[in-house]
Each structure stands twice: as structure tokens, then as C-alpha cells.
XYZ file of C-alpha atoms in Angstrom:
540
model
C 129.779 115.473 83.931
C 129.235 112.786 81.304
C 125.661 111.678 80.210
C 124.672 108.775 82.160
C 122.597 107.135 79.477
C 125.015 107.703 76.671
C 128.193 105.603 76.070
C 130.894 107.639 77.278
C 134.766 107.757 77.908
C 134.461 106.688 81.566
C 134.029 103.092 81.802
C 131.554 100.983 80.442
C 130.841 99.322 83.616
C 128.839 102.477 84.437
C 126.598 101.657 81.558
C 126.543 98.193 82.472
C 125.484 99.182 86.271
C 122.754 101.345 84.895
C 121.418 98.758 82.427
C 121.595 96.174 85.231
C 119.572 98.607 87.598
C 117.181 99.231 84.931
C 116.816 95.395 84.256
C 116.494 94.558 87.959
C 113.878 97.401 88.180
C 111.973 95.933 85.390
C 112.053 92.695 86.707
C 110.855 93.767 90.256
C 108.452 96.291 88.596
C 107.000 93.269 86.445
C 106.581 91.173 89.714
C 105.344 93.961 91.558
C 102.472 94.751 88.985
C 101.445 91.281 89.345
C 101.048 91.778 92.938
C 99.373 95.179 92.735
C 96.886 93.968 90.234
C 95.904 91.045 92.708
C 96.190 93.549 95.287
C 93.786 95.662 93.476
C 91.380 92.674 93.086
C 91.988 91.943 96.977
C 90.719 95.605 97.487
C 87.994 95.297 95.308
C 86.587 92.257 96.955
C 87.085 94.169 100.481
C 85.233 96.980 99.298
C 82.417 94.815 98.034
C 82.636 92.779 101.424
C 82.833 95.487 103.924
C 82.303 98.974 102.309
C 83.416 101.867 104.434
C 81.173 100.261 107.269
C 82.411 100.059 111.065
C 83.919 96.753 110.324
C 86.178 98.114 107.708
C 87.221 101.177 109.728
C 88.069 98.653 112.486
C 90.056 96.247 110.173
C 92.224 99.097 108.584
C 93.199 100.482 112.006
C 93.875 97.409 113.298
C 96.161 96.256 110.334
C 97.962 99.731 110.846
C 99.715 98.403 113.950
C 101.612 95.243 112.383
C 101.937 97.062 109.185
C 103.700 100.187 110.847
C 105.903 97.592 112.910
C 106.714 95.744 109.686
C 107.830 98.983 108.043
C 109.728 100.051 111.143
C 111.587 96.754 111.928
C 111.474 94.901 108.720
C 110.968 95.746 105.150
C 112.117 99.618 105.918
C 114.728 99.995 108.617
C 116.053 96.318 108.692
C 116.645 96.296 104.937
C 118.292 99.677 104.866
C 120.390 98.772 107.832
C 121.109 95.193 106.743
C 121.960 95.257 102.875
C 124.817 97.782 103.053
C 126.330 95.719 105.865
C 125.577 92.423 104.194
C 127.022 93.686 100.915
C 130.178 94.683 102.724
C 130.598 91.234 104.133
C 129.835 89.782 100.754
C 132.294 91.725 99.037
C 135.063 92.055 101.275
C 134.830 89.142 103.520
C 134.701 85.178 103.198
C 131.574 83.335 102.533
C 131.467 81.533 106.031
C 131.728 85.187 107.588
C 128.858 86.218 105.278
C 126.698 83.472 106.182
C 127.321 83.499 109.968
C 126.272 87.272 109.801
C 123.095 86.373 108.351
C 122.439 83.280 110.700
C 123.151 85.909 113.629
C 120.755 88.522 112.365
C 118.143 85.887 111.432
C 118.329 84.642 115.344
C 118.320 88.306 116.680
C 115.430 89.660 114.453
C 113.282 86.383 115.390
C 113.866 86.758 119.158
C 112.990 90.708 118.970
C 109.837 90.217 116.858
C 108.537 87.310 118.883
C 108.816 89.548 121.854
C 107.220 92.621 120.370
C 104.344 90.311 119.156
C 103.584 88.718 122.488
C 103.662 92.417 124.141
C 101.332 93.470 121.248
C 98.816 90.720 121.729
C 98.627 91.397 125.546
C 98.829 94.940 125.182
C 96.366 95.341 122.333
C 93.574 97.028 124.168
C 95.764 99.890 125.084
C 97.231 100.083 121.632
C 94.004 100.400 119.965
C 92.808 102.981 122.639
C 95.637 105.071 121.784
C 95.547 104.656 117.960
C 91.842 105.105 117.533
C 90.502 107.720 119.912
C 87.787 108.486 117.807
C 86.315 105.012 118.661
C 86.337 105.719 122.331
C 82.746 106.220 122.466
C 81.755 103.369 120.437
C 82.531 100.099 122.457
C 81.653 97.551 119.980
C 83.925 99.062 117.300
C 86.719 99.442 119.895
C 86.432 95.671 120.941
C 86.326 94.325 117.209
C 89.261 96.472 116.572
C 91.293 95.150 119.571
C 90.385 91.430 118.708
C 91.385 92.234 114.910
C 94.842 93.578 116.141
C 95.362 90.558 118.345
C 94.690 88.147 115.395
C 96.855 89.810 113.086
C 100.014 90.569 115.273
C 101.855 87.315 114.674
C 102.005 88.651 110.843
C 104.727 90.707 112.088
C 107.164 87.565 112.792
C 106.570 86.267 109.235
C 106.875 89.490 107.425
C 109.847 90.544 109.316
C 111.935 87.234 108.431
C 110.538 87.417 104.927
C 112.078 90.996 104.656
C 115.386 89.690 105.903
C 115.173 86.799 103.238
C 114.585 89.582 100.760
C 117.383 91.669 101.801
C 119.726 88.593 101.291
C 118.422 87.903 97.985
C 118.466 91.474 96.707
C 122.011 91.709 97.959
C 122.910 88.914 95.856
C 121.281 90.452 92.887
C 118.598 87.668 93.017
C 115.480 89.864 92.690
C 112.805 87.449 91.340
C 111.495 85.415 94.391
C 111.425 88.478 96.720
C 109.342 90.551 94.173
C 107.018 87.881 93.782
C 106.503 87.119 97.476
C 103.810 89.951 97.992
C 101.796 88.006 95.147
C 101.192 84.905 97.404
C 100.181 87.372 100.220
C 97.575 88.935 98.095
C 96.370 85.314 97.113
C 96.089 84.060 100.607
C 94.018 87.390 101.615
C 91.783 86.769 98.655
C 91.136 83.026 99.190
C 90.477 83.542 102.886
C 88.260 86.366 102.236
C 86.308 84.288 100.054
C 86.278 81.185 101.701
C 86.446 81.948 105.313
C 84.518 85.065 105.458
C 81.121 83.810 104.316
C 81.392 81.197 107.274
C 82.036 83.653 110.052
C 79.355 85.696 111.933
C 81.931 88.807 111.488
C 83.350 88.230 107.943
C 86.234 90.598 108.573
C 87.931 87.835 110.614
C 88.225 85.883 107.327
C 90.338 88.609 105.987
C 92.516 89.046 109.243
C 93.198 85.361 108.915
C 94.321 85.773 105.554
C 96.827 88.417 106.397
C 98.688 86.240 108.602
C 98.647 83.201 106.495
C 99.872 85.568 103.530
C 102.823 86.733 105.925
C 104.022 83.402 106.251
C 103.606 82.468 102.534
C 105.868 85.400 101.821
C 108.615 83.791 103.721
C 108.125 80.470 102.523
C 108.282 81.337 98.860
C 111.718 82.801 99.304
C 113.500 80.265 101.310
C 114.290 77.929 98.253
C 116.273 80.877 96.688
C 118.217 81.316 100.002
C 118.788 77.500 100.021
C 119.989 77.469 96.573
C 122.932 79.750 97.450
C 124.289 77.620 100.136
C 122.522 79.300 103.189
C 120.743 77.518 105.808
C 119.544 79.646 108.686
C 121.025 78.683 112.038
C 120.359 79.432 115.466
C 122.925 81.742 116.241
C 122.509 84.146 119.081
C 125.481 86.396 119.025
C 124.139 89.974 119.937
C 127.929 90.972 120.229
C 128.602 90.096 116.792
C 130.636 92.850 114.917
C 127.979 92.878 112.159
C 125.183 92.923 114.434
C 126.516 96.029 116.287
C 127.068 97.758 113.012
C 123.652 96.867 111.916
C 122.303 98.039 115.151
C 123.965 101.336 115.001
C 122.388 101.954 111.409
C 118.906 100.549 112.608
C 118.247 102.698 115.492
C 118.139 106.034 113.545
C 116.736 104.460 110.550
C 113.672 103.527 112.428
C 112.513 106.803 111.721
C 114.215 107.749 108.618
C 113.121 104.905 106.380
C 109.616 105.374 107.728
C 108.557 108.986 107.567
C 105.864 108.129 105.180
C 104.318 105.404 107.446
C 104.630 107.401 110.429
C 102.910 110.161 108.788
C 100.131 107.723 107.519
C 99.727 106.312 111.100
C 99.318 109.831 112.424
C 96.602 110.396 109.917
C 94.700 107.111 110.787
C 94.783 108.302 114.360
C 92.884 111.457 113.192
C 90.977 110.032 110.710
C 89.334 107.736 113.367
C 87.051 111.022 113.995
C 85.576 110.809 110.712
C 82.952 108.132 109.820
C 84.590 106.305 106.903
C 88.140 108.168 107.174
C 90.152 105.458 107.976
C 88.629 103.414 104.937
C 88.889 106.468 102.612
C 92.664 107.067 103.447
C 93.425 103.281 103.037
C 91.901 103.027 99.627
C 93.429 106.375 98.567
C 96.892 105.439 99.517
C 96.540 101.931 98.037
C 95.752 103.420 94.653
C 99.097 105.698 95.237
C 100.987 102.615 96.203
C 100.125 101.046 92.476
C 102.690 103.140 90.777
C 104.943 103.825 93.713
C 105.267 100.122 94.223
C 105.905 99.264 90.556
C 108.216 101.804 89.781
C 109.338 103.873 92.853
C 109.999 101.195 95.259
C 111.144 98.780 92.455
C 113.908 101.263 91.158
C 114.977 101.869 95.006
C 115.098 98.325 95.614
C 117.213 97.597 92.763
C 119.482 100.538 93.036
C 120.478 99.945 96.517
C 122.852 97.150 96.032
C 124.643 98.941 93.274
C 124.960 102.065 95.504
C 126.424 100.024 98.482
C 128.911 98.567 96.248
C 130.264 101.793 95.050
C 130.079 103.136 98.511
C 131.920 100.541 99.958
C 134.630 100.782 97.328
C 134.601 104.578 97.637
C 133.882 105.120 94.204
C 132.338 108.494 94.647
C 131.794 109.610 90.796
C 130.043 106.107 90.161
C 127.829 106.722 93.211
C 127.069 110.454 92.152
C 126.221 109.451 88.477
C 124.058 106.462 89.924
C 122.038 108.939 91.772
C 121.425 111.013 88.882
C 120.288 107.935 86.710
C 117.731 106.846 89.543
C 116.288 110.548 89.841
C 115.747 110.724 86.064
C 114.122 107.502 85.871
C 111.793 108.528 88.517
C 110.844 111.859 86.869
C 110.424 109.841 83.434
C 108.019 107.391 85.054
C 106.127 109.264 88.017
C 104.902 112.539 86.272
C 102.519 110.600 83.791
C 101.271 108.529 86.674
C 100.638 111.381 88.628
C 98.882 113.140 85.974
C 96.516 109.679 85.280
C 95.700 109.299 88.913
C 94.667 112.963 89.533
C 92.626 113.371 86.253
C 90.934 109.725 86.243
C 90.503 109.388 90.129
C 86.700 109.340 90.267
C 86.185 107.059 87.010
C 89.080 104.536 88.573
C 87.342 104.420 91.775
C 83.797 104.240 90.450
C 84.821 101.477 88.225
C 86.728 99.001 90.535
C 85.227 99.853 93.808
C 81.660 101.115 93.762
C 79.929 97.737 94.038
C 78.094 95.856 96.808
C 78.641 97.848 100.143
C 80.849 100.530 98.589
C 78.554 103.339 97.650
C 78.715 106.537 95.566
C 79.308 108.706 98.912
C 82.388 106.267 99.655
C 83.728 106.864 95.880
C 83.713 110.638 96.584
C 85.513 110.272 99.807
C 88.032 108.062 98.396
C 88.612 110.457 95.299
C 89.168 113.231 97.651
C 91.971 111.275 99.649
C 93.523 110.133 96.453
C 93.624 113.784 95.009
C 95.390 114.908 98.183
C 97.823 112.093 98.104
C 98.750 112.181 94.449
C 100.102 115.649 94.524
C 102.990 114.312 96.539
C 103.659 111.037 94.732
C 106.952 112.405 93.144
C 108.057 113.279 96.696
C 107.129 109.561 98.013
C 109.196 107.872 95.066
C 112.044 110.409 94.990
C 112.408 109.930 98.696
C 112.882 106.142 98.190
C 115.879 106.775 95.901
C 117.643 109.408 97.914
C 117.161 107.626 101.295
C 118.684 104.548 99.592
C 121.952 107.011 98.948
C 122.374 107.838 102.564
C 121.986 104.130 103.665
C 124.397 102.952 100.940
C 127.188 105.314 102.699
C 125.736 103.793 106.073
C 124.473 107.007 107.045
C 120.992 106.512 108.826
C 121.222 109.488 111.024
C 120.469 112.398 108.323
C 117.421 110.672 106.965
C 116.195 110.293 110.678
C 116.469 114.155 111.423
C 114.725 114.885 108.066
C 112.017 112.450 109.126
C 111.405 113.846 112.451
C 111.207 117.298 110.964
C 108.806 116.038 108.393
C 106.938 113.940 111.024
C 106.318 117.167 113.194
C 105.151 119.000 110.485
C 102.808 116.309 109.317
C 101.259 116.595 112.733
C 100.872 120.410 112.622
C 99.593 120.670 109.147
C 97.088 117.731 109.637
C 95.710 119.338 112.891
C 95.510 122.713 110.911
C 93.787 121.076 107.676
C 91.528 118.416 109.094
C 89.039 121.227 110.007
C 88.420 122.815 106.679
C 89.298 119.754 104.511
C 88.162 116.707 106.594
C 90.015 113.383 106.025
C 91.435 114.786 102.720
C 93.364 117.267 104.908
C 95.008 114.504 106.492
C 96.394 112.972 103.073
C 97.273 116.560 101.857
C 99.352 116.999 105.079
C 101.030 113.772 104.486
C 101.945 114.837 100.796
C 103.249 118.352 101.949
C 105.403 116.738 104.768
C 106.925 114.285 102.106
C 107.745 117.277 99.859
C 109.608 118.901 102.729
C 111.494 115.652 103.711
C 112.621 115.292 100.339
C 113.695 118.778 99.896
C 115.929 118.720 102.933
C 117.637 115.364 101.838
C 118.449 116.290 98.416
C 119.920 119.594 99.614
C 122.140 117.565 102.165
C 122.948 114.863 99.534
C 124.005 117.579 97.045
C 126.479 119.073 99.221
C 127.676 115.705 100.572
C 128.457 114.191 96.943
C 129.872 117.566 95.664
C 126.954 117.922 93.423
C 124.376 116.093 91.735
C 124.192 116.541 87.600
C 121.228 118.739 87.788
C 121.684 119.738 84.067
C 120.684 116.493 82.622
C 118.040 115.933 85.217
C 116.641 119.330 84.229
C 116.488 117.981 80.757
C 114.932 114.783 81.496
C 112.183 116.534 83.522
C 111.529 118.990 80.956
C 110.981 116.163 78.484
C 108.823 114.353 80.655
C 106.631 117.482 81.395
C 105.970 117.984 77.889
C 105.386 114.208 77.010
C 102.852 114.282 79.650
C 100.565 116.771 77.817
C 99.076 113.974 75.602
C 98.347 112.159 78.833
C 96.509 115.006 80.408
C 94.434 115.479 77.272
C 93.538 111.760 76.953
C 92.435 111.489 80.666
C 90.405 114.949 80.536
C 88.710 113.719 77.637
C 87.645 110.364 78.937
C 86.840 111.716 82.282
C 84.292 114.168 80.904
C 82.189 111.437 78.926
C 78.604 110.960 79.892
C 79.133 107.394 80.574
C 80.349 107.916 84.089
C 77.123 109.375 84.969
C 75.322 105.983 84.367
C 74.733 103.716 87.085
C 75.592 100.593 84.906
C 77.143 100.302 81.553
C 80.135 98.531 83.119
C 81.667 97.197 79.841
C 81.546 100.500 78.107
C 83.090 102.011 81.180
C 86.002 99.509 81.197
C 86.536 99.965 77.520
C 86.866 103.747 78.072
C 89.444 103.523 80.994
C 91.308 101.076 78.834
C 91.343 103.555 75.971
C 92.338 106.303 78.284
C 95.334 104.286 79.524
C 96.180 103.175 75.841
C 96.215 106.699 74.246
C 98.089 108.056 77.438
C 100.800 105.588 77.081
C 101.021 105.834 73.377
C 101.080 109.627 73.550
C 103.838 109.569 76.228
C 106.108 107.384 74.582
C 105.477 109.038 71.145
C 106.462 112.279 72.539
C 109.718 110.839 74.195
C 110.450 109.106 70.830
C 110.200 112.289 68.847
C 112.491 114.037 71.576
C 115.017 110.984 71.489
C 114.577 110.761 75.063
C 117.705 109.097 76.650
C 115.421 107.383 79.364
C 113.352 105.650 76.532
C 116.586 104.773 74.902
C 117.870 102.684 78.012
C 114.261 100.981 78.261
C 114.496 100.061 74.403
C 117.864 98.951 74.785
C 116.678 96.531 77.683
C 113.895 95.157 75.973
C 116.252 94.478 72.771
C 118.508 92.592 75.089
C 115.904 90.636 76.626
C 114.377 89.732 73.100
C 117.859 88.745 72.039
C 118.434 86.566 74.818
C 114.938 84.849 74.269
C 116.020 84.097 70.579
C 119.313 82.907 71.556
C 117.702 80.483 74.058
C 115.299 79.265 71.873
C 117.465 78.879 68.697
């Protein structure tokens, strides 16, 4: 099989596809990085404001409800089921038929999520009672969690419609606005926490209000991009539309397939309610995991799905297989050093950014334990995003659903087994282990389905990434061992040391790949050169 990253005798279009994917992933990653930085600032503010208190536990349990539904009905399953069908209409049918499909999906989705929201607000006491059994003996915390759930449930309506517009724009290769939308969500939460929370008897409600406003902002910021492409959503209630039926058939099994990680996290949240501070530690641990996962893993999966769907629609099996190999190689290139950095610098990172105000050293230790357990499965979380996208591009949502069900039950068994000896960290470790099983099943089936994947080149790429990660490990071990982390203050020195660790790690990693003449690094370098050349041409 030809090397995906070298000019080959197979068409230049393949290289163009890969450069396009890398460019889109870079754009999404840059926007996601901005969002993650703001999200990090948001989490720092929440940690200072709430610490790991009963209010924090109540908020994170309450937020889990609409967040899970968002993943199931919107950003996960809806995107996975909608993009391949929308791409098929856009590729093979007229513009009018394509926009009629989009309006029909908009109307159907709005109707469904509005009904779910009403049910959720009314049934919040029962939902919280089931979701947080550890709160049953604390009526105050149970009541607070219920009220927060009711306040935040309308977020589901806005974020679902935002996910639909995101799917449309991504299908049309317009990635900027969808990628920037979460930036406005974080801004709304930060502003609300800073302005509203001090005025309320229970500050956590200021954060909850910000969540709802942020969901609306994510929708509004994308509407100009959709309108620019000639689409104005119309009320078109057509549940019998052929496209709606096709999306529905894809959507039902994908409710589990695309959300295996979210469902596992929810199970962990339920069990974590038995540990004081458990929901909060797991939330912040997963938030730190989401930083590299969102910037690189999700960005690459988002960028690659339209290309995969196009190849699948045209029946181009070779191109589909090569694009899969390219995605897996780039994941290995990016995620391995991120794993090493998070594992070795987990305590300094949490101490520097979160250990202020109500967030104590005990909370740092609890969050670090959760982060370590999650981090060992980062490669599986990221890789699953790519592999699942391949199945969805082929309009197969059943296979990921079956693998997800297996992983979900395994997660429950592991969580119940590990929570005794390891506490809340055992719940995080169970999530990581089940993700590893999930991706192993999916890759085995996909390899058979595609008639093989270019594992030879992947093995070479993985080996280079492992060797190049050695400088990262050495730099992180050195910085983490410094005495400055034992001091209560010296925040400037700690910030400098963490920046040095990151700088040495990035320099060492890129330098090692340059020595090995890494093909993945060549792709990124060519992408940078292309963008620089475009800027020079624009300004000349």
C-alpha cells in the first residue's frame, strides 16, 4: 500500500484530501484550543468559587443530565447520523432537496428536544434521585441538585440546534464558526459566574444560568454561516421524509455507539456520589483529559468525517482505507506526548491552576488520582473518535452500538469492583479500561470490513512517536521533582517551571521527529508553509 504522506503514483487527490483534513483539523484545533483555554479559566473560577463542596457536587451531577442528553441527541448521535446523509444529499441531489432535508431535520429535532426538556424539568426530582443515590441521606444537597437540573435543562434545546448547524457547516467544509462556538459558551459561563454569582444567596445558580445562556450563544454564533450559504431554516414537520427516516435508522443504534464514553462517565458520576468530593474530582480530571482530546482527537475526527463520508458515498474503498490509516497515524503522533505530559505533570498542573480559594491540597490529590486513571486511556478515547467516524461514514451505526454496549456493561462491572480498593479513582480507571476494550473491538471489525489497514506504516509511525516521547518524559520528570512544588506560594516560579516543561517537551518531541524525518511532521510543516505562503500572497 502506498505511503499516505508521501507523493505517490495514486492520485494527488489523496494527498489533497489529507492536507485538507490536516488543515481543517488544524483550524478546528486552534479554535478548540481557544475554547479549552477559556474553559480552563472557567474551571479555575469554579474551583475558586465552589471548591469541592456540596454545591460543587450538586452542580456537576445536575450538569451531567443535560450534558449526557446533549451527547446522545445532539453532538454525538445526531452529528454521526446526520452528516453522512446530508453529505449524500449534497453530493448526489439538488440544492433544494438538500435544504429541504435540513429544514425537516431542524423541525423534528426542535420538537423532540422541547418535549424532552419539558419532561426533564417536571421529572427532575426523580431523575436526580436515580442519578445521585449517594445524596439520598442529604435532603439539602438533593434539593439543590434538583433545582439546578431544572434550571439547566433548557440548555439541551439550544445546544441540540447548535449541533445541527455545526453538522451542516462541517459537511460543507466550513469549520471556523462551529469550532469557535464553544468559545462563546465559556465566555457566557465565566461572565455569569463573575457577575451573577456574587449577587445570589447560592452562587452556584449564577453558573447554571451561564450554562443556559452559553448554549444559546453557541447556536446564534453559527446562524450567519448557515444563512450565508443560502439556508433559512423553515418549519417543515415531515417525519415521513426519506432523509429523516434514514437518519432515524442510523440514529437509534448510534445513541449508544457514539456515547460510550459519556455513558461510562455518567455511571461513574452515579457511583461517585457515594464519595465526598467524588463527582467534583472526576469532573475536573475528565476536563483536563478533554483538553488534548478536544484540541486534537475530536478536531481530527470532526475534520475527517466529511471526507470519509464522501469516499463511502462514492464507493472508493481504497481512498477510505488510506484516510483511516492517516487518521490513526496522526492520533498516535499527537496523543502519546500528551499522555506523558498529563501523567507526569498532573499534580503540578492541578496545584498551579486549581488550588486556590475553596480548592484545597486534598482536592488536588483527589483530582490528580482521577486524572492519572483517565490519562492511561487517552489513546483509546481519541482513537475511538476516529474509528467510530469510519463506521458512521459507511452509514453503519449498529456495529459501534454493539461494541458500546459491551464496553458499557464492562465499565459497570469494573467500576463496582474497583471503587472499593481505589475509591473514585477506580471509577475513572474503569472508564479508561472499558474504552480500551471498545476500540479493540471496533478496530478488529473495521480491519476485516475494509480488507485490512496499513498497519506497517502505522507501526513505523507509532515507533517514532514512542521514541520521540522520551525527551518529553525526561523534561516532565525533572520539572515535577523540583522543590518549588512543595512551597505554598511562589506562583510565578511555578508558572515559569511549567512553561519550561512544556517548552522543553515540545522542542524535544519535534526535534526527535525531525531527526527521524517523520512523515507526520512533514505533513504539518507543509501545512504551515502553505498557510504562510497564502498570507504572503494575500498581503503582497
